[in-house]
Structure formats: C-alpha cells, structure tokens
XYZ file of C-alpha atoms in Angstrom:
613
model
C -160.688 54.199 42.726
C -159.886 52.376 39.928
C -158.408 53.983 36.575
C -159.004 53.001 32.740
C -155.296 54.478 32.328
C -152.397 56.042 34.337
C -150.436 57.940 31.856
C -147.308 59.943 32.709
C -147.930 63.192 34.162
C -146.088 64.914 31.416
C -149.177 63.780 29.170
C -151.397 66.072 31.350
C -148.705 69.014 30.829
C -148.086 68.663 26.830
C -151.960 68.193 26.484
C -151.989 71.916 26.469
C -150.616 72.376 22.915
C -152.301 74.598 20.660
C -152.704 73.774 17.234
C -155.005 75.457 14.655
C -158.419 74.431 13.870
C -159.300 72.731 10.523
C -159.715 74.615 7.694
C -157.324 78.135 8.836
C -154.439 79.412 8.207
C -151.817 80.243 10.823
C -150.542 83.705 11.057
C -147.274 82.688 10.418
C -148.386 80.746 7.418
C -150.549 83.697 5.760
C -149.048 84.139 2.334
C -148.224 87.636 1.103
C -149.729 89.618 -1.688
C -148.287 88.404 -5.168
C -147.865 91.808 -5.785
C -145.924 92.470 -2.938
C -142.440 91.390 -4.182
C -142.667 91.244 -7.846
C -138.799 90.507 -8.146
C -139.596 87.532 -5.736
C -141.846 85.980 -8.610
C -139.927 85.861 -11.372
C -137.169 84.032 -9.565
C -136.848 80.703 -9.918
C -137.464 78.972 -6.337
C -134.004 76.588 -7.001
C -132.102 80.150 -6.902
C -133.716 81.193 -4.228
C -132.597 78.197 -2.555
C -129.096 78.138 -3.974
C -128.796 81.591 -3.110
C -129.951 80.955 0.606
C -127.219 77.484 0.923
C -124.404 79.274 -0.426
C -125.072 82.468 2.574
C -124.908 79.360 4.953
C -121.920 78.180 3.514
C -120.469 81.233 3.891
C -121.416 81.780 7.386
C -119.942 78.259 8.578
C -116.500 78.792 7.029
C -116.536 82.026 9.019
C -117.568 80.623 12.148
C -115.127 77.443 11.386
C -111.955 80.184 10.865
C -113.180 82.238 14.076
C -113.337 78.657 15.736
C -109.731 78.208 14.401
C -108.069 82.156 14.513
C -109.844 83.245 17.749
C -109.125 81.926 21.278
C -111.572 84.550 22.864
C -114.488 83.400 20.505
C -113.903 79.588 21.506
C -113.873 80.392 24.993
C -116.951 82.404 24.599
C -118.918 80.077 22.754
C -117.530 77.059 24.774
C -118.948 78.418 27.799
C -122.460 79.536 27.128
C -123.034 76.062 24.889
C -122.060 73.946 28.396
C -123.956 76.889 29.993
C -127.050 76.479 28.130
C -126.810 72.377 28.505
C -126.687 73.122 31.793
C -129.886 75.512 31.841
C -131.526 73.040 29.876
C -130.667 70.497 31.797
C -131.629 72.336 35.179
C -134.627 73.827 33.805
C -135.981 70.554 32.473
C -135.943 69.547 36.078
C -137.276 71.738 37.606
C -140.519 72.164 35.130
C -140.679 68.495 35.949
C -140.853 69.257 39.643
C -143.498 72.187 39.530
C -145.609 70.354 36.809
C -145.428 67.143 38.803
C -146.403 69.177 42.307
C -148.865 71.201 40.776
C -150.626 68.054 39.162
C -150.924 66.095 42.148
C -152.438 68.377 44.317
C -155.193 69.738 41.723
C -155.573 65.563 40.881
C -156.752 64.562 44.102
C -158.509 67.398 44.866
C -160.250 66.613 41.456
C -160.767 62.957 42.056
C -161.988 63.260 45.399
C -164.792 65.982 43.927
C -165.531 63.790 41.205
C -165.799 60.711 42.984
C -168.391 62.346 45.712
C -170.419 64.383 42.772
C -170.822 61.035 40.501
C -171.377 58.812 43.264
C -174.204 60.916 44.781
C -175.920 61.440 40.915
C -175.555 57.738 40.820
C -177.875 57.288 43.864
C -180.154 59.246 42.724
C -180.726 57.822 39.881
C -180.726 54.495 41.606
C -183.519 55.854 44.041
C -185.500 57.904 41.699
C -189.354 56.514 40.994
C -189.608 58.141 37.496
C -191.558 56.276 35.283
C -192.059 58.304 31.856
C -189.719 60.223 29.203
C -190.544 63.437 30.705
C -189.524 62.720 33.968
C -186.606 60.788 33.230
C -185.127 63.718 31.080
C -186.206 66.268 33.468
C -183.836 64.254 36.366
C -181.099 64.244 33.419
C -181.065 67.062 32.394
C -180.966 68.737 36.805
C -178.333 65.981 37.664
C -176.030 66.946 34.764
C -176.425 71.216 35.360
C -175.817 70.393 39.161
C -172.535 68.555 38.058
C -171.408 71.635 36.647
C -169.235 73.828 38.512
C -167.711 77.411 38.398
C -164.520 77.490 40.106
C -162.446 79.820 38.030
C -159.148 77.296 38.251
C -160.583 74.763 37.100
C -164.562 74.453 35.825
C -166.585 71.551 35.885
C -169.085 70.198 33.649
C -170.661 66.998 32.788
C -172.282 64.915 29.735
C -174.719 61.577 30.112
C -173.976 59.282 27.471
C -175.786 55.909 26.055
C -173.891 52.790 26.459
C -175.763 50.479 24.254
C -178.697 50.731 22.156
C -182.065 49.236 22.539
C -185.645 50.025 22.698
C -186.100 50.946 25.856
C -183.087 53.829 26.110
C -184.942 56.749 25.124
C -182.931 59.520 26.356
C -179.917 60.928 24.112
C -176.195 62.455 24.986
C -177.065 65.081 27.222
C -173.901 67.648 27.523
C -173.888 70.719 29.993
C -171.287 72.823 27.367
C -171.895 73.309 24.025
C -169.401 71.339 21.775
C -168.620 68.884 23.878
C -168.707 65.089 22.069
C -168.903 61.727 23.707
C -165.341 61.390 21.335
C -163.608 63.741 23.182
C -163.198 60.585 25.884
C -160.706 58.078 25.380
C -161.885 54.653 24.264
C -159.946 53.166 26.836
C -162.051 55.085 29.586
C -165.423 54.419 27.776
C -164.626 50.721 27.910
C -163.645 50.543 31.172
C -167.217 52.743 31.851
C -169.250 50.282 29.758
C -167.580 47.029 31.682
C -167.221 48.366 35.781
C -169.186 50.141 38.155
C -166.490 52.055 39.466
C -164.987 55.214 38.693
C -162.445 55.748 36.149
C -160.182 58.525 34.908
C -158.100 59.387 31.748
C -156.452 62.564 30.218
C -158.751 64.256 27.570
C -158.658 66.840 25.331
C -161.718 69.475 24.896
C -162.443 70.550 21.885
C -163.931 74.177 23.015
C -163.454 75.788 26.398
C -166.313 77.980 27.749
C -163.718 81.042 27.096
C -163.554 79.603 23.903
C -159.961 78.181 23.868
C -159.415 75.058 21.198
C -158.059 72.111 22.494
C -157.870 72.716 26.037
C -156.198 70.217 28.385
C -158.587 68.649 30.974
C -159.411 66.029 32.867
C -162.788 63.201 32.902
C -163.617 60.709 35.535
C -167.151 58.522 34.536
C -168.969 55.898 35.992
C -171.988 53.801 35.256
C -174.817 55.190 35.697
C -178.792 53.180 35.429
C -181.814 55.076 34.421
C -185.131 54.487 35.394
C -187.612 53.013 34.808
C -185.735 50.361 32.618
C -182.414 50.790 34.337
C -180.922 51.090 31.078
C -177.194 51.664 31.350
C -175.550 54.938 30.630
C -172.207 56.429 31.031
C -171.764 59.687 33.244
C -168.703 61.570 32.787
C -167.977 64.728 34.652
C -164.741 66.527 33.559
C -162.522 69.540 34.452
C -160.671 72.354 32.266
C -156.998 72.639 33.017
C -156.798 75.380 30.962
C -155.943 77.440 33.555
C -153.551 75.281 34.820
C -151.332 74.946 31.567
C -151.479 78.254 31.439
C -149.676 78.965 35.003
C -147.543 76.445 33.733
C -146.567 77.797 30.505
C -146.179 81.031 32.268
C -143.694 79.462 34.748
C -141.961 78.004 31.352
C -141.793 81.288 29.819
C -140.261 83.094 33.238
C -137.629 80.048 32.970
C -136.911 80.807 29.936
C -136.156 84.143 29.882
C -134.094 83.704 33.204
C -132.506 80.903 31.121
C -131.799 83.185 28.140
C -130.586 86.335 30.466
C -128.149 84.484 32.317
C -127.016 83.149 28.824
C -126.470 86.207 27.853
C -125.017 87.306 31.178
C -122.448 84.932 31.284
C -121.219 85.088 27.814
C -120.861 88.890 28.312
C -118.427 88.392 31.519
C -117.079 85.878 29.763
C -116.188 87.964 26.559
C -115.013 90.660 29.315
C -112.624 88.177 31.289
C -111.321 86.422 27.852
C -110.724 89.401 26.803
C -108.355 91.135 29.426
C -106.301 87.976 29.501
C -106.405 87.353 24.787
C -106.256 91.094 24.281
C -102.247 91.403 25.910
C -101.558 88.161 24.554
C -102.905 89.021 21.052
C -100.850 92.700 21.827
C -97.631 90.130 22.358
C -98.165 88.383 19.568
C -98.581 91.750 17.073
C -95.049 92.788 18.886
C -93.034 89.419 18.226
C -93.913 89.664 14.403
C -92.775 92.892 14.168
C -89.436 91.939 16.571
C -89.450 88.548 13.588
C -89.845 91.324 11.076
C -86.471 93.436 12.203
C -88.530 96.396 14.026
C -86.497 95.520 17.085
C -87.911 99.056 18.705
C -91.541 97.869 19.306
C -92.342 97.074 22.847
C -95.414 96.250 24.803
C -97.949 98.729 26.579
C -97.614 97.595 30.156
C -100.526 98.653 32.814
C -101.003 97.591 36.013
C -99.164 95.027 38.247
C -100.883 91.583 38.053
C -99.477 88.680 35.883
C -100.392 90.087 32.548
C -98.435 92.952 33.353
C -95.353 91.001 35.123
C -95.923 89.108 31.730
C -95.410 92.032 29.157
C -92.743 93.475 31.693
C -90.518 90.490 31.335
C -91.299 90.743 27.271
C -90.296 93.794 27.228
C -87.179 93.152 29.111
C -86.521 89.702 26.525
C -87.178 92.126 23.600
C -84.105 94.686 24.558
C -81.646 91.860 25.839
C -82.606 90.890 22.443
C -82.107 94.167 20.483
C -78.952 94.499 22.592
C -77.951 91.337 21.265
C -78.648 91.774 17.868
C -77.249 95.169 17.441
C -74.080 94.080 18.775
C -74.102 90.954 16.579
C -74.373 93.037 13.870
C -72.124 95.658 14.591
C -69.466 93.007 15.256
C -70.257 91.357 11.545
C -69.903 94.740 10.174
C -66.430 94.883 11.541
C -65.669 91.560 10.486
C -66.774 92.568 7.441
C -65.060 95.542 6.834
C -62.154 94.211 8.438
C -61.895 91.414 6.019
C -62.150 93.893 3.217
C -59.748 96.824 4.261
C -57.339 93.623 5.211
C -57.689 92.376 1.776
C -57.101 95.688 0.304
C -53.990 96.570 2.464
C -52.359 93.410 1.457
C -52.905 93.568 -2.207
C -49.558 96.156 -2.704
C -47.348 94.291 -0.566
C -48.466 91.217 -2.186
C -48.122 92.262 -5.585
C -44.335 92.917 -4.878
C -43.691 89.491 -2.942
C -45.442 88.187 -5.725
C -43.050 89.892 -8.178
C -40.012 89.376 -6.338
C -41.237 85.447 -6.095
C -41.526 85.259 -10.097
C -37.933 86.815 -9.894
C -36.569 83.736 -7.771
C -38.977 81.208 -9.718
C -37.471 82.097 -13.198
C -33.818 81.983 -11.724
C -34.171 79.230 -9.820
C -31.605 76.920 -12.005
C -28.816 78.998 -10.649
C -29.884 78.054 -7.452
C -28.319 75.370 -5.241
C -31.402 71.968 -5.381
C -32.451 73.627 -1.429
C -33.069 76.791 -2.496
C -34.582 76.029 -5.930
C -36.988 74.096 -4.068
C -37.666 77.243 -1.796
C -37.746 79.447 -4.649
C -40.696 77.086 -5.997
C -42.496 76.754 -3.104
C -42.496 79.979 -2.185
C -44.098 80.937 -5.817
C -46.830 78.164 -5.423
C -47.750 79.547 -1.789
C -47.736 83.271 -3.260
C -49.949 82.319 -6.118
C -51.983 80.548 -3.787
C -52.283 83.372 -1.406
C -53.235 85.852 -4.427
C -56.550 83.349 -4.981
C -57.231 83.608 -1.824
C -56.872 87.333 -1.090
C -59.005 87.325 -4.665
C -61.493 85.409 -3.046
C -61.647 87.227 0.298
C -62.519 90.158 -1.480
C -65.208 88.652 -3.861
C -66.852 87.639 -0.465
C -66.712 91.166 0.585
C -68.357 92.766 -1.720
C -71.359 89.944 -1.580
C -71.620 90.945 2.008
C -71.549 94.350 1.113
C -74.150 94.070 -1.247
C -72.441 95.394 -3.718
C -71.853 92.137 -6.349
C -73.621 94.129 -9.381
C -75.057 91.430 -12.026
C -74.240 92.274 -15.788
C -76.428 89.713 -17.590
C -76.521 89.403 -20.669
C -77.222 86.656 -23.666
C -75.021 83.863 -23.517
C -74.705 80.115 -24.765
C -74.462 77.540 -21.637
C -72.671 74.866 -24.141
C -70.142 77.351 -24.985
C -69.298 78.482 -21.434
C -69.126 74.467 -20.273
C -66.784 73.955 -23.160
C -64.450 77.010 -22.223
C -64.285 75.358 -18.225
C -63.420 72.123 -19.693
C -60.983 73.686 -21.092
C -59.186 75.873 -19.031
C -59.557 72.536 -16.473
C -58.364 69.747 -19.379
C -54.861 70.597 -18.420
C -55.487 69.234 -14.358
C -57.869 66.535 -15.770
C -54.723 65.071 -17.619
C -52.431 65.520 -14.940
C -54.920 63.821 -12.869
C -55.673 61.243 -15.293
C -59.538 61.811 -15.541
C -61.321 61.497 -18.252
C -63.618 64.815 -18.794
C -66.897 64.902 -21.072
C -70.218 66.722 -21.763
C -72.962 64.740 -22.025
C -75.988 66.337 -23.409
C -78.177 66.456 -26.949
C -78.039 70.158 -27.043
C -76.006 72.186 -29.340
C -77.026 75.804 -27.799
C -78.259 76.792 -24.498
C -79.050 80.667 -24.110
C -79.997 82.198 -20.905
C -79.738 85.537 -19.868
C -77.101 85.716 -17.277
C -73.640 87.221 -16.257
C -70.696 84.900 -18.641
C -67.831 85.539 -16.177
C -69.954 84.517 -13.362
C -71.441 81.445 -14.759
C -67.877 80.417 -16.025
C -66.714 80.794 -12.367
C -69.474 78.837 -11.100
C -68.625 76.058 -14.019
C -64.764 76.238 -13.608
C -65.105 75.330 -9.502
C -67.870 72.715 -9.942
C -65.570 71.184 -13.041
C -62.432 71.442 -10.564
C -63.685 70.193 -7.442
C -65.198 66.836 -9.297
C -61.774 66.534 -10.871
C -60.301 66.682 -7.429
C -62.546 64.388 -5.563
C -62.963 61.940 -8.402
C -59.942 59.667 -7.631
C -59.030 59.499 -11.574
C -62.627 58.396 -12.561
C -64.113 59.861 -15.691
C -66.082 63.346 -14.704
C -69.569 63.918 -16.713
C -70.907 67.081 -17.212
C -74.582 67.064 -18.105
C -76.659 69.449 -20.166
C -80.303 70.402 -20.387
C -82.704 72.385 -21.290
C -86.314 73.878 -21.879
C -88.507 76.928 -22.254
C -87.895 77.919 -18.469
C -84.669 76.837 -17.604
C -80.993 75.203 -18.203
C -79.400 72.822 -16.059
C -76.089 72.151 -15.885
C -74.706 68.895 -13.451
C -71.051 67.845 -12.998
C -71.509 64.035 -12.088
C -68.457 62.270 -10.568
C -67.709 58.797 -9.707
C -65.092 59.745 -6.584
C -64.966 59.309 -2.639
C -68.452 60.762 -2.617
C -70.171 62.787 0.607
C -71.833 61.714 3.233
C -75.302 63.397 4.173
C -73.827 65.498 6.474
C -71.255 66.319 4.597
C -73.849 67.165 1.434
C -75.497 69.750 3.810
C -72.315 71.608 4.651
C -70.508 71.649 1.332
C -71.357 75.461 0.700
C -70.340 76.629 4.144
C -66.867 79.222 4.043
C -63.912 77.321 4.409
C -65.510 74.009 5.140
C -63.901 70.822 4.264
C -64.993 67.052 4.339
C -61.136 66.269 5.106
C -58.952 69.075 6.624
C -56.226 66.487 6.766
C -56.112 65.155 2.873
C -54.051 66.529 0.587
C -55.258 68.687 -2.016
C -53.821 68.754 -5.552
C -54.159 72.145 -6.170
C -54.615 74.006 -2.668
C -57.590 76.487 -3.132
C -58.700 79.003 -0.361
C -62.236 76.678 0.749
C -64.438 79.584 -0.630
C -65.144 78.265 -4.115
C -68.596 76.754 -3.451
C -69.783 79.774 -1.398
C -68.522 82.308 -3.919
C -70.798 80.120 -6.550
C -73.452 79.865 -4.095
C -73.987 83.673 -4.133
C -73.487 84.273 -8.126
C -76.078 81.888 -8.156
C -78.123 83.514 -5.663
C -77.587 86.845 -7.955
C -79.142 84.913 -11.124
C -82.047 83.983 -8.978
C -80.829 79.979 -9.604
C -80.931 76.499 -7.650
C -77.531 75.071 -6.943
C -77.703 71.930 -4.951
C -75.426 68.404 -3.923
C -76.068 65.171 -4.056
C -73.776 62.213 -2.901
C -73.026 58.850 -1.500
C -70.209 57.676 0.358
C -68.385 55.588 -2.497
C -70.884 56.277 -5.349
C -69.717 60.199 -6.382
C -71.096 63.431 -5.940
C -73.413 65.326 -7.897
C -73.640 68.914 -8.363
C -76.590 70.866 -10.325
C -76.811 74.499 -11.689
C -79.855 75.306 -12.516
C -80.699 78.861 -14.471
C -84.010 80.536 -15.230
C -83.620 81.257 -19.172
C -84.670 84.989 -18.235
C -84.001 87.479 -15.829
C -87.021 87.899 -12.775
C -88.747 84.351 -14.045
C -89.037 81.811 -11.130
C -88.018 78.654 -11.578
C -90.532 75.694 -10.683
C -88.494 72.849 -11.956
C -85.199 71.504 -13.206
C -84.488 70.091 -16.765
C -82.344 67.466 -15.484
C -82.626 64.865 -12.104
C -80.116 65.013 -9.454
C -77.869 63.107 -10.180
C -78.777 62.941 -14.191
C -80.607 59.479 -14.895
C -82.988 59.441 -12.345
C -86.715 59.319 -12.827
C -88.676 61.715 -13.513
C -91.464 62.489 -10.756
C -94.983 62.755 -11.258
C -95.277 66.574 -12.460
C -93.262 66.092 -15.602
C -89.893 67.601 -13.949
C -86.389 66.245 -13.298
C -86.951 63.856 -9.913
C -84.722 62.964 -7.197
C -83.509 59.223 -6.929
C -84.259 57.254 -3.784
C -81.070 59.128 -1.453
C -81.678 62.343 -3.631
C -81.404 65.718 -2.331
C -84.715 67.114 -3.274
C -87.721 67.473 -5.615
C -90.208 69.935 -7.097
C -93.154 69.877 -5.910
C -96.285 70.149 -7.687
C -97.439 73.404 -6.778
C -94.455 75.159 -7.458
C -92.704 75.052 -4.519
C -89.620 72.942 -3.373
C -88.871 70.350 -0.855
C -86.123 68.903 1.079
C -86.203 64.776 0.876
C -83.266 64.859 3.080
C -79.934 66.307 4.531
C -78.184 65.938 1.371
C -79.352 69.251 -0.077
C -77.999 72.608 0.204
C -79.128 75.147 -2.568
C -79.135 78.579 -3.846
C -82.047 80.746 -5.308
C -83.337 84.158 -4.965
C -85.756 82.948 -2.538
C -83.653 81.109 -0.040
C-alpha cells in the first residue's frame, strides 16, 4: 500500500486538540457583567497593570532573599525543579511509547480493513451493468452505507467524491455522516487519489463526530474508484474516528500527570522534612553563636538524640563553656590587673610624694655637694619627676578602664587651646632647635568639648612631633566647618613606617626602645589621647613615611552626640580633596571618608579613635 503522506505519529496524537467553533465564546473567555465590579471600571487598565507588575516585583525579591537567607528553601526547590525535569522528561517518554504502541496496532488493523472494504466496493463497481442515473445512485448510495461501520473504538464511514467534471458525471458527493466535506481530506491525499489506483492514507481532521465532538482526530484511506456506465472517475474515501482513541490517550496523560504532580509534591514534602532536621539545629547553632558574639556566654544548645547532629551540638556546647571558662577568667584576670594597677598607683603616691620632697631638698642644695653627688642629686630629681608622670599616667589609664573618665564639656576656642600647647612646649622647641607654627586662616574655632582634655591631647601630639622631628620646623594645622574642627601636627622627622603607623597608640609601645629620648615620658601619651578622644566621640589617626614625617589629626564634632562624616583637613594637610567634598587621603594616606558616611582603611598606616570604634 502506497501512502500520499507518512507524517510522524505524534501528528495522529496532537490531532485531538479541541478548539472552539467559529463564532463562540470560550468559558474561560465569557466576560463578566459590567455591573459586577463597578470599582473595576473606573480604573484605568495601565493601573491595573502597574498594580499587578509591582505584586510580581514584590514576590521575586522575596523569593530572590529566600533563595539567598534560606538553605532549606534552596534545597527544597532545587530538588523538585530537577525532580520535575526529570518527570517531564520520563513522562514525555513514556506517552511517546504508549501513543506510538497504541497507534500501530489500531493502524494496521485500520489499513488492512480499509484496504479489503475499498478494494471489494471497487470491484463492484468495476463489475456492475448499471446503465441509468437511478441505478448508478442506488449502487452509490448501498456501497457507501455498507462502508460504514459501528465498532464503538473506532467507527467507520465513507464519502464518494467527483474527481473531475464533465458531462457525463452525474452523480454528486455522496457522504454516509452528516457534515462531513470532501475538504476535510488533505490535498496531498486527494492528489495522490486523482493520479494512482492504489490506496492511500493521510491524517485528517473531522469536523463533527456522530457523538457530536468538533474536530475529532481520525483517520482516511481512498482510492479510485470508476462508475458505470461512463466509467467516470471518482474518489472513494472511507475514514475512521479516533476519537476514542485520543481520549484513552489523554486519559493516560492526565493519570501521568497527576502521578507526576503527587510525587512532586511527595518528594518536596520529605525533602522539606529531611532539610529540615539537619537546617533546623544548624539554624538553632547559629541563633546560639550570636548570642555567645553578643556576651550571653550562658546560652547553650538543646541536644536530643545521639546521631551527628547531636554529637554536633554536644561538642558546641562543650566549645561554648571552654569558652565561657576562658573568658571569665580572662576577665577576671584584667580586673585584677586593673585594680592592681590602680591600688599600686594609689599606694605609691604618699611614699612618692616624700621621695619627691626629699629629692627637691637634695636638688636645691646640690652646690654644696661634691660634682658626684650633685650629679646624683640631679638625676635622682629628673627620675622622681619622671616617675610622678608616670604614676600620673597609670592612674589616668585606670580610671578609663574603670569607666569612670567623666567628660565636662563645655564651649571652648580650638585656636586658643593650640596656642596655650605651643606654649607651654616653645620652651623644648628652643632647646631642640625646632621651629614651631600654626598654620591655619581661622581666628576662632568653638566646639563643645572638655579644655583640659583637649589641651592634653594637643600638648602630647605638639611634644612627640617636637621629639621625632630631628630639629625640623613642626606645623600645626587648623580647620574648620559647620560639623567639625580638625587639628594636625605635621612634622618633617624620622617618620613611621606602616607598621609602625598601626601601633603608635598601643600602651607603652615604641618605634625605638633603644633611642634616646629627650625628655623620657612613661609611653602612655598617645593612648591616654586616644581615649579623651574616644570620650568626645572624635577621629584621631597617623600618617607617616619613613624619611618624609609623621602626621597626626584630631578631629572634633563641633557638638556633643553629632557624628562626624568627614574631616576639615587631609591627612597629612595639602592633600586632595576626594570626590565627596571632604579632606582626602594622599596616595600612602591612612584613610578616607567614604561617601555614605562611613569610613575606610586605605592601608596599615591608620589607627584612630571615635565613639564608634
């Protein structure tokens, strides 16, 4: 048997699409009553369709955070998307299989029907000795009923159709179903009719079912048929309703799919359940180490059961007290320190007092003294004053650990209090032979802040340049604007290394423990000024390079509980300014503002002070 066309078999299986007939209206496309939503009218459609993108938006940043935030809901949705590829992809195959196995067997059972049934009405019309209209028709019209048949699977009928016109064909499209059409056939297969004598096939479509289905898939095998008494050519067609057949298929499609959809659903509930016993103690362990990070050194984890999770929050658990242990004893040991260091310094302010006064005693009589011990008596009044600073210090740096440095603030002039350190340090600046200036265009400065600990601050910056500055001249910088005043002590000495830079504030720290210092000091000068700066919620930071000076900035908030976002002067002064408008860093300097309002490190050479560090 030869075919006008062999399409796939899958053409066979989608021909059993519904679609609507011309001229209705799906259900789902029914519009409602206008009167139904009377809101809904007077809304503009472009809201309506604002309102309904924005709800989307919404819902995809909340998926994309849960995506982001939630290991159980990746895992979750991971699995059932490769899961449902996987149905799909299973699925696909086997509807492939069935529809493939289930088409074969019906087609040559079909073609081997259709080929007897056409080829027998073909004889007989071949062997028939009709020789008028009535006749003729009467054959047609028994030949096509007895091509009809009623198997409920699959039901046969049949249609006689002219191939050419002329005078002698006389008898018209003769149909055994109402609403069949000669168009229903391919052209292909009506060609291949009109030009063979053998028996062809294609895939059709009919229009009406007997049950009275639209668009039904089927399938038509015709031949050439000659009528007497001409033996004019017409084209007999006999062809069968799948119907029947799509819909076992669809029905197998529809039990797929539901298996499909409750095995989903299935999988991504043990899935949620298995996540969740393994996320849920690690979720628990996270909630416990940011309340350990947090100082509640108490909390522990809930441990149940005996299998990794629990060997897990056992040995957490265990980590967490080795920790508290550790901790507690750390800080019971700095409180000792602590008040160790202060009851020290407080026991040894009496005796000192009376060395000190017995060593003013031997300083003032010194000239009756013998050159060895005038020399004694001198150094041993240097080393006392020096020890008083010290023991001065030691108990400034007490009371900052005990939290109890008060801050008196009050309204004072910057200039002024930069005047008064220059000079109460002019008379080491001209031993040294360093020339000390102010640099600045301001004539007042006023900031709310504590005068005595500013002037400290000042007086050790001011000292320490003078120190390090091998005899070059020392400038101190002013600045100032709405938010804040900046104060930097440039110098043009030895300089600091990077490392050095980041250590500078550390207790007792020195770049050189073997130089000699010109006028001793105790090594807690910077961290005193570190934490009065810390009190006035200001920056104070270092800059230097080996051989090109050091640079140190105060900068203070003009009031009291204001943050401060930028500086009014670079570090060190002269540099550029960056791109928000405030005081930026050179290319080795210490650090910038950003412009958000926060700060950030360029490099090592930064160490600072504010109420947020």
């Amino acid at each position: 048997m030869v075919s006008a066309t062999r399409p796939d078999r899958a053409d066979t299986e989608g021909a059993g699409g519904r679609t609507s007939e011309p001229g209705t209206t799906p259900a789902s496309g029914t519009p409602s009553d206008p009167g139904s939503d009377g809101a809904a009218l007077h809304r503009p459609a472009g809201g309506r369709l604002k309102d309904g993108v924005d709800r989307f938006r919404t819902l995809l940043r909340s998926i994309a955070r849960s995506w982001r935030r939630s290991l159980q809901f990746r895992t979750v949705v991971a699995t059932m998307l490769l899961t449902s590829v996987s149905f799909v992809a299973v699925g696909g195959f086997l509807s492939n299989q069935i529809a493939s196995a289930l088409y074969d067997e019906r087609f040559d059972q079909f073609s081997a029907e259709a080929r007897s049934a056409l080829t027998s009405t073909k004889a007989v019309f071949r062997d028939s000795s009709a020789t008028d209209r009535d006749t003729t028709s009467r054959l047609v019209f028994d030949s096509v009923n007895a091509l009809v048949g009623s198997r409920t699977n699959a039901p046969r009928q049949a249609m006689l159709v002219p191939i050419t016109a002329g005078e002698g064909l006389f008898i018209p499209t003769t149909v055994s179903q109402d609403g069949a059409t000669a168009g229903m056939f391919p052209d292909d297969l009506q060609q291949a009719v009109a030009a063979g004598q053998d028996v062809y096939w294609a895939p059709i479509t009919i229009p009406v079912t007997e049950n009275g289905e639209p668009d039904a898939p089927g399938i038509a095998f015709g031949t050439q048929v000659q009528l007497p008494p001409e033996r004019s050519p017409y084209a007999l067609y006999v062809y069968y309703d799948l119907s029947s057949m799509q819909a076992t298929l669809d029905s197998i499609h529809g039990v797929l799919w539901l298996v499909g959809v409750v095995l989903l659903l299935v999988i991504g509930g043990v899935t949620w359940y298995v996540t969740r016993s393994v996320v849920l103690p690690v979720g628990h362990a996270a909630s416990v180490s940011e309340k350990l990070a947090a100082g509640q050194l108490q909390e522990r984890m809930e441990v149940t059961g005996e299998d990794e999770v629990a060997r897990l929050g056992a040995s957490f658990n265990r980590m967490a007290a080795s920790l508290q242990d550790q901790i507690t004893q750390l800080a019971q040991l700095s409180q000792m320190q602590q008040r160790f260091v202060s009851d020290v310094s407080h026991e040894l302010r009496t005796p000192l007092t009376t060395v000190r006064m017995a060593a003013e005693v031997l300083h003032d009589a010194r000239d009756e003294f013998n050159p060895v011990n005038k020399r004694s008596a001198e150094i041993l009044f240097d080393q006392v004053e020096r020890f008083q600073a010290l023991l001065a210090d030691l108990l400034e740096i007490s009371r900052f650990d005990a939290g109890a440095a008060v801050l008196e603030a009050e309204s004072v002039d910057v200039v002024q209090l930069v005047q008064h350190a220059i000079d109460g340090a002019r008379p080491l600046a001209e031993r040294l032979g360093t020339e000390l200036s102010i640099v600045s265009t301001e004539s007042r400065c006023i900031v709310d802040a504590d005068g005595r600990r500013i002037d400290r601050i000042l007086r050790n910056l001011i000292v320490n340049a003078l120190e390090h500055g091998e005899a070059r001249p020392v400038e101190v910088h002013i600045a100032c604007n709405p938010e804040a005043v900046a104060v930097a002590v440039r110098d043009h000495g030895i300089g600091m290394t990077p490392l050095e830079a980041s250590r500078v504030f550390d207790r007792f720290w020195r770049a050189d423990p073997a130089r000699a210092r010109t006028t001793g000091g105790s090594g807690l000068g910077l961290s005193i000024a570190t934490e009065d700066a810390r009190l006035h919620g200001a920056w104070l930071e270092a800059w230097g390079l080996p051989g090109e000076g050091a640079c140190f900035r105060l900068t203070l908030p003009r009031h009291q509980g204001s943050v401060l976002m930028s500086s009014p002067l670079a570090l060190p002064p002269g540099a550029v300014r960056d791109r928000t408008g405030s005081a930026g860093e050179p290319r080795h300097g210490a650090s910038h503002e950003a412009g958000d309002g926060t700060r950030e490190d360029t490099g090592a050479t930064t160490r600072e002070s504010s109420a947020t560090q």
